[in-house]
Amino acid sequence: MIIIGEKISIIAKKVREAMLSRAPEPIQELAESQRRAGAHFIDVNIGPAEDKGDDLMRWMVESIQEKVQAPLCLDTTNPVALEAGLKAHNNQWGRALINSTSNEPERFVMLELAAKYNAQVIGLTLGKGGIPADAEERCEIAAEIMARAAEYGVPLEDIYLDPLVLQIATSQDHAAKVIDAVKMFQEINDPPMKTVVGLSNISNGCPKAIRPILNKYYFILLMNVGLTAAIADPREMAEAMQERQLVEDVMAGKEIDDVKKMMEIKKTLDVIMNKTLYAHSYLEM
Amino acid sequence: MSYVIPKETYSGNVLSLEFGKAPKSVKIGGENTLPFLSFEGSIPNKPVIAYEIQDITPDDWPDTVKAQYAFCSDNPVKWAQHCQNKLKAQAISLRLIGTHPDRGDRSAGDVAKIVKDVLSAVDVPLIILGSNHIEKDASVLVAAAEAASGYNCIIGKAQEGNYKTVVAAALAHKHKLIAMSELDINLAKQLNILITQMGFDKERLLTDPMCSALGYGLEYTYSVMERIRLAAIMQNDVTMQPPIVGDVGMYVWKVKETFASESDVSQWGSIEERGVAWEAVTAIAMLIAGTNLLIMRHPKAVETVRKTIEELV
């Protein structure tokens, strides 16, 4: 399992302020702590970065790789910023990962850049039609992305298909559809396609206390169907690895000693698989 | 070989709830099958329609509905008596719209008197609604619940922003309670959980997932209601088993199809027929999605829906 540390994101206030003032320390600290917790890649999300995005991405890549010997996942919709990041990226620690191309025409340029800089690329199965309705539609979009990658000269083994995790609080039925999509993505090519998810979006909008619970058990279910990589909090994922056996036991119908934990696992799996309706207080019912 | 109808078996049921005082009290809910699928389970109580009346003369209703109550709508007591005696209402829903800060801002003290007067003038069950103003409803519904103490009314609506106060009032005066959320099934469930966590019995609760009129989001309401019923019946989700309320009239009689004049849109036909049809069709869609209690305005629409219920059950 490849973990892509998610913490360096413009959405976080501390990170945003550090980006704007070009203060490297908070960003470097986040990169180092994620690396220590087991992250293989560090995600660098600078958002649309319309104003001097190239300067910002270059500075981010250099600042992070000065301290951390890891490849980066370059996360922006701005191709100019992305190219600046790819130029600055030190491939000595591994090839960069582009986040992301999709089936939207304005994102095709990401494939061109992947080919030009020998980078890997995430293919988000999102098209002009908006949110895909089910696993099958996600596969149709995946096939189009794969065909386009071939046109641009990006080998299929350099593509990570991303089924687009949605919030369980508002789109509960998609949680199980994404699991199906991860299974199906692997079947549309031999050797199987690589897969990745933006994991924590599953619990976006949920109360703080239950977010790690949903993230961890969702991660285990995805791992069980062969997920290759997750953009996630590496500390949470390390905990998930430790709890994996417990979850397996509960799924197999075994009783486990920690009753509270057992109920937490059962209720969470039922919510993820859409067997009970989600509510913020679902663990209290 | 004779044909055998395939049947589903369900694990859950809708909770039944009785409101008002004997002998005129009314029971709703209790079914253990999806709406009107009586061949797969039992439906002990038919859906009920409550006539909506208001504490002030409605100035925002289309003339076609206003005319139905022109002789009594200046006085909630007369209006209630008309609904009970002439229209044979099974229940009455008193909306205290005059308490809204933009509609007269009536005090809680005024409310108590109106509620008491209406309750002593009729014997059919009463639903008491605020003006859907979160802050004001908190004080209005407390006064109304106290004034109606002992009458086993339904009060509402408790929403995320005021439920603690409203639930406490319903608890103290032993009323039933409508919990309302805005077209979000997960928040509907969450509100029911929060209310029952305050010690309010789920058997005394009704859910209003928010209504909408035909052509103006009806499909969203329909889908949320349908999913609430599926959770209650097929997944046996106890938090989703209270009966459902469809507050139809207030959403229907403000859409242009119910008030655009015949001279402006001659191709739309009779204004009255059109409005009645709009309310009836919206209400019937709610019934098919799982509504147990409808709140409606036009007597002809009520009659149409009542007949439909008789035919379907």
XYZ file of C-alpha atoms in Angstrom:
598
model
C 0.000 0.000 0.000
C 1.305 3.386 -1.034
C 0.402 6.251 1.319
C 0.367 9.791 -0.055
C 0.452 12.211 2.884
C -2.442 14.668 2.528
C -1.591 17.319 5.104
C 0.127 19.928 2.938
C -2.963 21.510 1.477
C -4.020 25.071 0.819
C -7.286 24.243 2.591
C -5.435 24.110 5.942
C -5.085 27.612 7.385
C -1.585 27.070 8.761
C -0.347 25.790 5.399
C -2.055 28.568 3.459
C -0.423 31.229 5.610
C 2.992 29.600 5.254
C 2.541 29.449 1.468
C 1.555 33.113 1.231
C 4.431 34.327 3.398
C 6.889 31.812 1.894
C 7.729 30.490 5.377
C 9.195 27.031 4.730
C 9.311 25.672 8.310
C 5.636 24.757 8.938
C 5.502 23.041 5.543
C 8.775 21.207 6.039
C 7.655 20.053 9.494
C 4.440 18.627 8.055
C 6.388 16.863 5.323
C 8.853 15.364 7.800
C 6.208 14.228 10.282
C 4.199 12.551 7.514
C 7.317 10.871 6.176
C 8.118 9.565 9.666
C 4.548 8.239 9.984
C 5.076 6.183 6.844
C 4.088 8.360 3.882
C 5.682 7.259 0.583
C 4.685 10.415 -1.292
C 3.924 13.898 0.054
C 0.916 15.573 -1.572
C 1.469 19.241 -2.375
C -1.928 20.850 -2.874
C -1.637 24.505 -3.858
C -5.159 24.760 -5.290
C -5.837 26.621 -8.564
C -2.861 28.946 -7.837
C -3.829 31.500 -10.442
C -1.433 34.201 -9.261
C 2.246 33.242 -9.733
C 1.415 29.577 -9.276
C 4.678 28.561 -10.948
C 6.770 30.443 -8.372
C 4.742 28.936 -5.552
C 4.967 25.340 -6.780
C 8.692 25.602 -7.482
C 9.265 27.008 -3.997
C 7.104 24.294 -2.402
C 8.910 21.447 -4.183
C 12.355 22.801 -3.359
C 11.484 23.555 0.265
C 10.011 20.116 0.899
C 12.652 18.066 -0.901
C 15.377 20.007 0.895
C 14.233 18.207 4.058
C 12.475 15.052 2.920
C 13.857 12.425 0.598
C 10.575 11.418 -0.996
C 8.749 11.902 -4.277
C 5.937 14.431 -4.332
C 2.367 14.325 -5.542
C 1.840 17.651 -7.274
C -1.736 18.744 -6.787
C -2.965 21.760 -8.757
C -5.317 22.525 -11.618
C -2.849 25.094 -12.993
C -0.661 23.437 -15.696
C 1.931 26.238 -15.609
C 2.414 25.743 -11.874
C 2.503 21.999 -12.378
C 5.218 22.218 -15.008
C 7.329 24.434 -12.754
C 6.944 21.817 -10.009
C 7.915 18.963 -12.312
C 11.040 20.842 -13.453
C 12.086 21.444 -9.867
C 11.252 17.910 -8.673
C 14.243 15.795 -7.635
C 13.662 12.385 -9.238
C 16.500 10.872 -7.216
C 13.905 9.941 -4.536
C 11.376 8.626 -7.042
C 9.268 9.984 -9.897
C 6.677 12.676 -9.272
C 2.957 11.932 -9.333
C 0.610 14.417 -11.011
C -2.736 15.030 -9.315
C -4.597 14.916 -11.689
C -5.930 14.420 -15.195
C -9.575 13.522 -15.848
C -12.007 13.296 -18.721
C -12.430 17.068 -18.774
C -10.679 18.651 -21.802
C -8.896 21.294 -19.713
C -7.136 18.484 -17.834
C -5.736 16.679 -20.900
C -2.618 18.862 -20.689
C -1.665 16.964 -17.517
C -1.028 13.864 -19.657
C 1.196 15.888 -21.970
C 3.227 17.011 -18.961
C 3.394 13.468 -17.565
C 4.905 12.262 -20.844
C 7.292 15.207 -21.112
C 8.671 14.864 -17.563
C 8.362 11.096 -17.175
C 5.966 11.500 -14.281
C 3.162 9.254 -13.068
C -0.367 10.631 -13.150
C -3.662 10.222 -11.315
C -6.677 9.810 -13.614
C -9.751 11.083 -11.828
C -12.843 9.417 -13.299
C -14.760 12.622 -13.635
C -16.137 13.759 -16.964
C -18.158 16.529 -18.517
C -21.296 14.861 -17.170
C -20.410 15.676 -13.556
C -20.343 13.114 -10.754
C -20.413 9.548 -12.167
C -23.575 7.692 -11.157
C -22.075 4.282 -10.380
C -19.064 1.982 -10.743
C -19.859 1.248 -14.393
C -19.843 4.908 -15.341
C -16.554 5.329 -13.495
C -15.149 2.478 -15.631
C -16.352 4.060 -18.869
C -14.546 7.273 -17.968
C -11.460 5.290 -16.918
C -11.356 3.626 -20.339
C -11.434 7.009 -22.045
C -8.627 8.312 -19.862
C -6.556 5.192 -20.628
C -7.097 5.591 -24.373
C -6.084 9.222 -24.184
C -2.979 8.358 -22.134
C -1.900 6.045 -24.946
C -2.301 8.913 -27.439
C -0.104 11.150 -25.311
C 2.483 8.419 -24.785
C 1.886 7.805 -21.080
C 2.278 4.092 -20.254
C -0.721 2.528 -18.457
C 1.468 1.419 -15.553
C 2.103 5.102 -14.820
C -1.597 5.809 -14.325
C -3.434 5.602 -11.007
C -7.200 5.539 -11.543
C -9.145 7.519 -8.923
C -12.862 6.645 -8.597
C -13.663 9.899 -6.731
C -14.637 9.335 -3.124
C -17.679 11.400 -2.119
C -18.890 12.527 1.297
C -20.795 9.856 3.170
C -22.865 12.535 4.922
C -24.472 13.607 1.638
C -23.814 10.824 -0.904
C -23.918 7.688 1.187
C -24.661 5.277 -1.658
C -21.406 6.222 -3.405
C -19.213 4.747 -0.661
C -19.960 1.198 -1.785
C -19.947 2.188 -5.467
C -16.365 3.420 -5.092
C -15.352 0.074 -3.586
C -16.898 -1.658 -6.606
C -15.107 0.738 -8.942
C -11.714 -0.046 -7.385
C -12.420 -3.742 -8.008
C -13.541 -3.140 -11.591
C -10.672 -0.799 -12.494
C -8.271 -3.670 -11.925
C -10.217 -5.884 -14.298
C -10.125 -3.549 -17.290
C -6.465 -4.231 -18.032
C -3.881 -6.958 -17.689
C -1.678 -6.289 -15.744
C -4.293 -4.652 -13.464
C -4.566 -0.863 -13.419
C -3.253 0.931 -10.340
C -5.839 2.675 -8.175
C -5.812 5.595 -5.758
C -8.403 7.389 -3.629
C -8.644 10.729 -1.856
C -9.648 8.847 1.250
C -10.546 11.503 3.814
C -13.245 12.997 1.620
C -15.441 10.120 2.801
C -15.753 11.815 6.213
C -15.708 15.420 5.051
C -18.618 17.204 6.749
C -18.822 14.632 9.571
C -18.190 15.447 13.242
C -14.470 15.568 14.094
C -14.640 12.630 16.489
C -15.937 10.149 13.919
C -13.788 11.234 10.980
C -10.807 8.962 11.756
C -13.165 6.034 12.399
C -14.813 6.335 8.980
C -11.453 6.971 7.287
C -9.784 3.915 8.813
C -12.483 1.338 8.179
C -13.170 2.636 4.696
C -9.453 2.328 4.019
C -9.470 -1.301 5.169
C -12.420 -2.155 2.923
C -10.667 -0.547 -0.039
C -7.404 -2.302 0.791
C -9.275 -5.603 0.812
C -10.351 -5.108 -2.798
C -6.818 -4.296 -3.931
C -6.409 -0.521 -3.678
C -2.860 0.524 -4.675
C -2.556 3.938 -3.021
C -4.409 6.392 -0.783
C -4.066 10.118 -0.286
C -4.614 10.157 3.446
C -3.307 10.963 6.910
C -0.395 8.507 7.337
C -0.849 8.379 11.108
C -4.478 7.284 10.733
C -3.491 4.719 8.124
C -0.838 3.252 10.440
C -3.579 2.821 13.067
C -5.818 1.236 10.463
C -3.113 -1.309 9.667
C -2.997 -2.256 13.353
C -6.787 -2.615 13.529
C -7.096 -4.538 10.294
C -7.272 -7.953 11.978
C -10.049 -6.776 14.317
C -12.078 -5.587 11.349
C -11.494 -8.873 9.536
C -12.682 -10.746 12.643
C -15.839 -8.655 12.969
C -16.571 -9.142 9.272
C -16.144 -12.877 9.698
C -18.776 -12.770 12.440
C -16.369 -13.413 15.313
C -16.923 -11.871 18.729
C -14.038 -9.700 19.872
C -13.200 -8.807 23.478
C -13.546 -5.071 23.140
C -17.339 -4.767 22.778
C -17.300 -1.014 22.238
C -14.779 -1.414 19.438
C -16.810 -4.245 17.931
C -19.948 -2.095 17.817
C -17.972 0.799 16.377
C -16.684 -1.428 13.593
C -20.069 -3.049 12.883
C -21.984 0.220 12.781
C -19.362 1.893 10.619
C -19.229 -0.965 8.120
C -23.055 -0.928 7.919
C -23.031 2.791 7.194
C -20.285 2.466 4.557
C -22.087 -0.417 2.836
C -25.352 1.573 2.913
C -27.112 -0.956 5.143
C -28.057 1.726 7.674
C -28.758 5.330 6.970
C -25.950 7.687 7.936
C -26.533 10.336 10.622
C -23.850 12.276 12.509
C -24.765 10.349 15.675
C -24.878 6.894 14.049
C -22.415 5.470 16.575
C -24.743 6.415 19.441
C -27.678 4.426 18.074
C -50.973 -23.090 -13.307
C -52.419 -20.204 -11.351
C -50.465 -17.016 -10.964
C -49.037 -16.281 -7.530
C -48.290 -12.680 -6.712
C -44.649 -12.406 -5.606
C -44.485 -10.840 -2.162
C -41.750 -9.032 -0.280
C -41.439 -9.491 3.446
C -40.361 -6.519 5.502
C -38.650 -6.337 8.863
C -39.778 -2.895 10.040
C -42.914 -0.872 10.556
C -44.088 2.709 10.874
C -44.894 3.699 14.441
C -48.532 4.434 15.137
C -49.524 7.631 16.839
C -52.808 8.914 18.227
C -53.577 12.587 18.751
C -56.525 14.560 20.040
C -59.052 13.457 22.644
C -61.559 10.608 22.562
C -63.996 10.095 20.971
C -62.633 12.283 18.153
C -58.982 11.331 18.479
C -57.230 10.232 15.294
C -54.704 7.467 14.698
C -52.072 7.449 11.967
C -49.213 5.144 10.967
C -48.746 1.585 12.161
C -48.272 -0.022 8.748
C -45.649 -2.736 8.253
C -45.561 -2.462 4.471
C -44.732 0.188 1.902
C -47.436 2.785 1.105
C -50.689 1.154 -0.067
C -49.071 -2.277 -0.613
C -51.698 -3.851 1.616
C -51.230 -7.287 0.018
C -47.764 -7.445 1.592
C -48.653 -6.396 5.114
C -51.177 -4.524 7.186
C -52.147 -0.875 7.025
C -54.213 -0.353 10.184
C -54.704 3.404 9.737
C -55.436 5.429 6.633
C -53.586 8.644 5.916
C -55.332 11.632 7.506
C -55.914 15.118 6.091
C -55.937 18.158 8.365
C -57.492 21.443 7.217
C -55.176 24.403 7.618
C -56.494 27.495 9.378
C -54.537 30.550 10.502
C -54.607 32.966 13.422
C -54.850 35.980 11.091
C -56.813 36.502 7.880
C -54.547 35.150 5.168
C -53.540 37.933 2.802
C -51.064 35.864 0.798
C -53.422 33.058 -0.296
C -54.798 33.164 -3.866
C -58.371 34.496 -4.107
C -59.694 31.073 -5.110
C -58.770 29.626 -1.687
C -59.490 32.811 0.251
C -63.042 32.787 -1.128
C -63.652 29.360 0.427
C -63.230 30.878 3.890
C -64.141 34.545 3.294
C -66.965 34.457 5.846
C -64.891 32.930 8.669
C -61.182 33.536 8.061
C -61.176 36.716 10.170
C -61.761 34.564 13.241
C -59.871 31.314 13.932
C -62.671 29.994 16.145
C -65.330 30.414 13.437
C -62.893 29.050 10.866
C -62.191 25.945 12.953
C -65.894 25.366 13.535
C -66.573 25.670 9.805
C -63.896 23.054 9.042
C -65.240 20.690 11.673
C -68.989 21.146 11.170
C -69.388 21.911 7.478
C -66.291 20.373 5.903
C -66.238 17.373 8.281
C -62.519 17.790 8.942
C -60.842 14.852 10.679
C -58.256 17.221 12.125
C -57.409 20.924 12.041
C -54.018 22.524 11.710
C -53.742 25.996 13.240
C -50.825 27.904 11.801
C -49.804 30.846 13.992
C -48.476 32.845 11.078
C -49.350 36.129 12.787
C -46.505 35.556 15.241
C -43.885 35.941 12.493
C -41.865 39.142 13.025
C -42.766 40.237 9.470
C -46.441 39.278 9.733
C -47.614 41.103 12.837
C -45.222 39.745 15.437
C -47.991 38.592 17.781
C -46.917 37.835 21.317
C -46.845 34.455 23.005
C -49.632 35.743 25.298
C -51.948 36.358 22.297
C -51.152 32.882 21.066
C -52.220 31.228 24.311
C -55.669 32.831 24.115
C -56.232 31.872 20.468
C -55.173 28.286 21.087
C -57.475 27.980 24.098
C -60.405 29.518 22.226
C -60.004 27.171 19.266
C -59.599 24.111 21.482
C -62.796 24.859 23.397
C -64.772 25.486 20.193
C -64.031 22.197 18.382
C -63.489 18.595 19.413
C -61.481 17.287 16.446
C -57.708 16.959 17.075
C -55.574 20.046 16.661
C -52.134 20.502 15.139
C -50.487 23.740 16.262
C -47.800 25.163 14.005
C -45.582 28.191 14.455
C -44.633 30.555 11.656
C -41.431 28.694 10.704
C -39.340 31.449 12.281
C -36.753 29.538 14.269
C -36.241 32.019 17.130
C -39.829 33.195 17.420
C -41.254 29.671 17.200
C -39.268 28.713 20.281
C -41.312 31.099 22.467
C -44.585 30.765 20.512
C -44.651 26.966 20.657
C -43.846 26.957 24.369
C -46.876 29.196 25.016
C -49.047 27.154 22.653
C -48.028 23.848 24.240
C -48.874 25.159 27.674
C -52.240 26.589 26.563
C -53.100 23.238 24.968
C -51.981 21.167 27.940
C -54.115 18.048 28.268
C -55.425 18.135 24.685
C -52.856 15.717 23.207
C -52.118 17.994 20.253
C -49.371 17.787 17.662
C -47.085 20.807 17.915
C -44.374 21.899 15.525
C -42.144 22.344 14.007
C -38.993 21.537 15.964
C -35.950 22.317 13.836
C -32.209 22.027 14.322
C -32.036 25.622 15.590
C -34.801 25.430 18.243
C -35.517 21.790 18.993
C -34.297 21.847 22.593
C -36.897 24.395 23.693
C -39.709 22.983 21.589
C -39.045 19.384 22.670
C -39.028 20.429 26.327
C -42.443 22.098 25.873
C -43.913 19.047 24.133
C -42.513 16.814 26.872
C -43.868 18.979 29.703
C -47.374 19.183 28.266
C -47.548 15.691 26.778
C -48.020 16.640 23.145
C -46.894 14.942 19.984
C -44.170 16.723 18.025
C -43.194 17.384 14.408
C -39.445 17.347 13.730
C -38.603 19.215 10.545
C -35.433 19.210 8.470
C -34.799 20.680 5.045
C -34.797 17.986 2.361
C -31.846 16.077 3.776
C -32.504 12.526 4.890
C -29.332 12.300 6.952
C -30.222 15.463 8.867
C -33.790 14.179 9.307
C -32.379 11.089 10.980
C -29.924 13.147 13.031
C -32.692 15.427 14.342
C -34.812 12.430 15.353
C -31.819 11.002 17.210
C -31.112 14.290 19.013
C -34.765 14.635 20.023
C -35.041 11.104 21.386
C -31.731 11.582 23.214
C -33.526 14.315 25.195
C -35.865 11.653 26.544
C -38.664 12.299 24.027
C -40.307 9.033 23.099
C -40.007 8.160 19.394
C -43.633 6.949 19.536
C -44.669 10.600 20.008
C -42.698 11.980 17.086
C -43.577 12.851 13.476
C -41.102 13.643 10.705
C -41.476 16.493 8.231
C -38.686 16.231 5.656
C -40.028 19.465 4.051
C -42.648 19.562 1.352
C -42.473 21.188 -2.064
C -45.033 21.765 -4.814
C -45.409 19.957 -8.113
C -42.965 21.558 -10.527
C -40.993 23.189 -7.707
C -38.885 20.390 -6.288
C -41.603 17.814 -5.603
C -39.229 15.087 -6.800
C -36.745 15.966 -4.026
C -39.405 15.705 -1.350
C -40.703 12.516 -2.923
C -37.265 10.941 -2.981
C -36.440 11.865 0.628
C -39.811 10.560 1.877
C -39.435 7.378 -0.124
C -35.968 6.741 1.301
C -37.218 7.426 4.841
C -39.917 4.796 4.347
C -37.471 2.299 2.836
C -35.154 2.776 5.833
C -38.078 2.299 8.250
C -39.663 -0.703 6.565
C -36.838 -2.545 4.821
C -33.861 -1.721 7.067
C -35.891 -1.574 10.280
C -34.232 1.734 11.167
C -36.061 2.771 14.350
C -35.019 6.399 14.001
C -36.885 6.642 10.689
C -40.131 4.985 11.811
C -42.188 7.962 13.022
C -45.114 8.873 10.720
C -44.423 11.453 7.990
C -46.126 14.846 7.707
C -46.753 16.551 4.351
C -47.377 20.266 4.843
C -48.737 20.588 1.326
C -50.954 23.686 1.230
C -48.364 26.261 2.156
C -46.043 25.148 -0.636
C -48.683 24.733 -3.330
C -50.681 27.948 -3.009
C -47.735 30.211 -3.649
C -46.651 28.819 -7.038
C -47.731 30.723 -10.116
C -49.826 27.876 -11.522
C -52.241 28.359 -8.608
C -52.699 32.121 -8.936
C -51.881 33.238 -12.521
C -55.083 34.749 -13.896
C -56.994 33.271 -16.824
C -56.536 36.480 -18.803
C -52.722 36.212 -18.457
C -52.497 32.509 -19.308
C -55.672 31.510 -21.069
C -54.091 28.271 -22.300
C -53.808 27.081 -18.675
C -57.572 26.896 -18.236
C -59.730 27.579 -15.181
C -57.739 29.143 -12.349
C -59.712 27.375 -9.644
C -59.571 23.928 -11.216
C -55.883 24.392 -11.849
C -55.132 25.305 -8.223
C -57.238 22.467 -6.838
C -55.545 20.001 -9.180
C -52.098 21.321 -8.184
C -52.773 20.796 -4.489
C -54.413 17.392 -5.005
C -51.677 16.036 -7.270
C -48.933 17.230 -4.944
C -50.715 15.654 -1.960
C -51.289 12.325 -3.717
C -47.616 12.139 -4.694
C -46.734 12.662 -1.013
C -49.119 9.854 -0.038
C -47.543 7.450 -2.475
C -44.107 8.359 -1.122
C -45.258 7.498 2.399
C -46.962 10.505 4.035
C -49.308 9.687 6.916
C -50.648 13.148 7.715
C -51.389 15.861 5.139
C -52.016 19.536 5.858
C -54.117 21.086 3.070
C -56.162 24.168 2.219
C -58.774 23.882 -0.553
C -61.902 21.822 0.332
C -62.211 20.463 -3.218
C -58.585 19.295 -3.208
C -59.108 17.706 0.211
C -62.184 15.908 -1.095
C -60.330 14.616 -4.155
C -57.464 13.300 -2.052
C -59.849 11.776 0.497
C -61.581 9.821 -2.270
C -58.245 8.699 -3.656
C -57.237 7.393 -0.234
C -60.513 5.431 -0.017
C -59.830 3.876 -3.406
C -56.205 3.017 -2.694
C -56.450 1.497 0.777
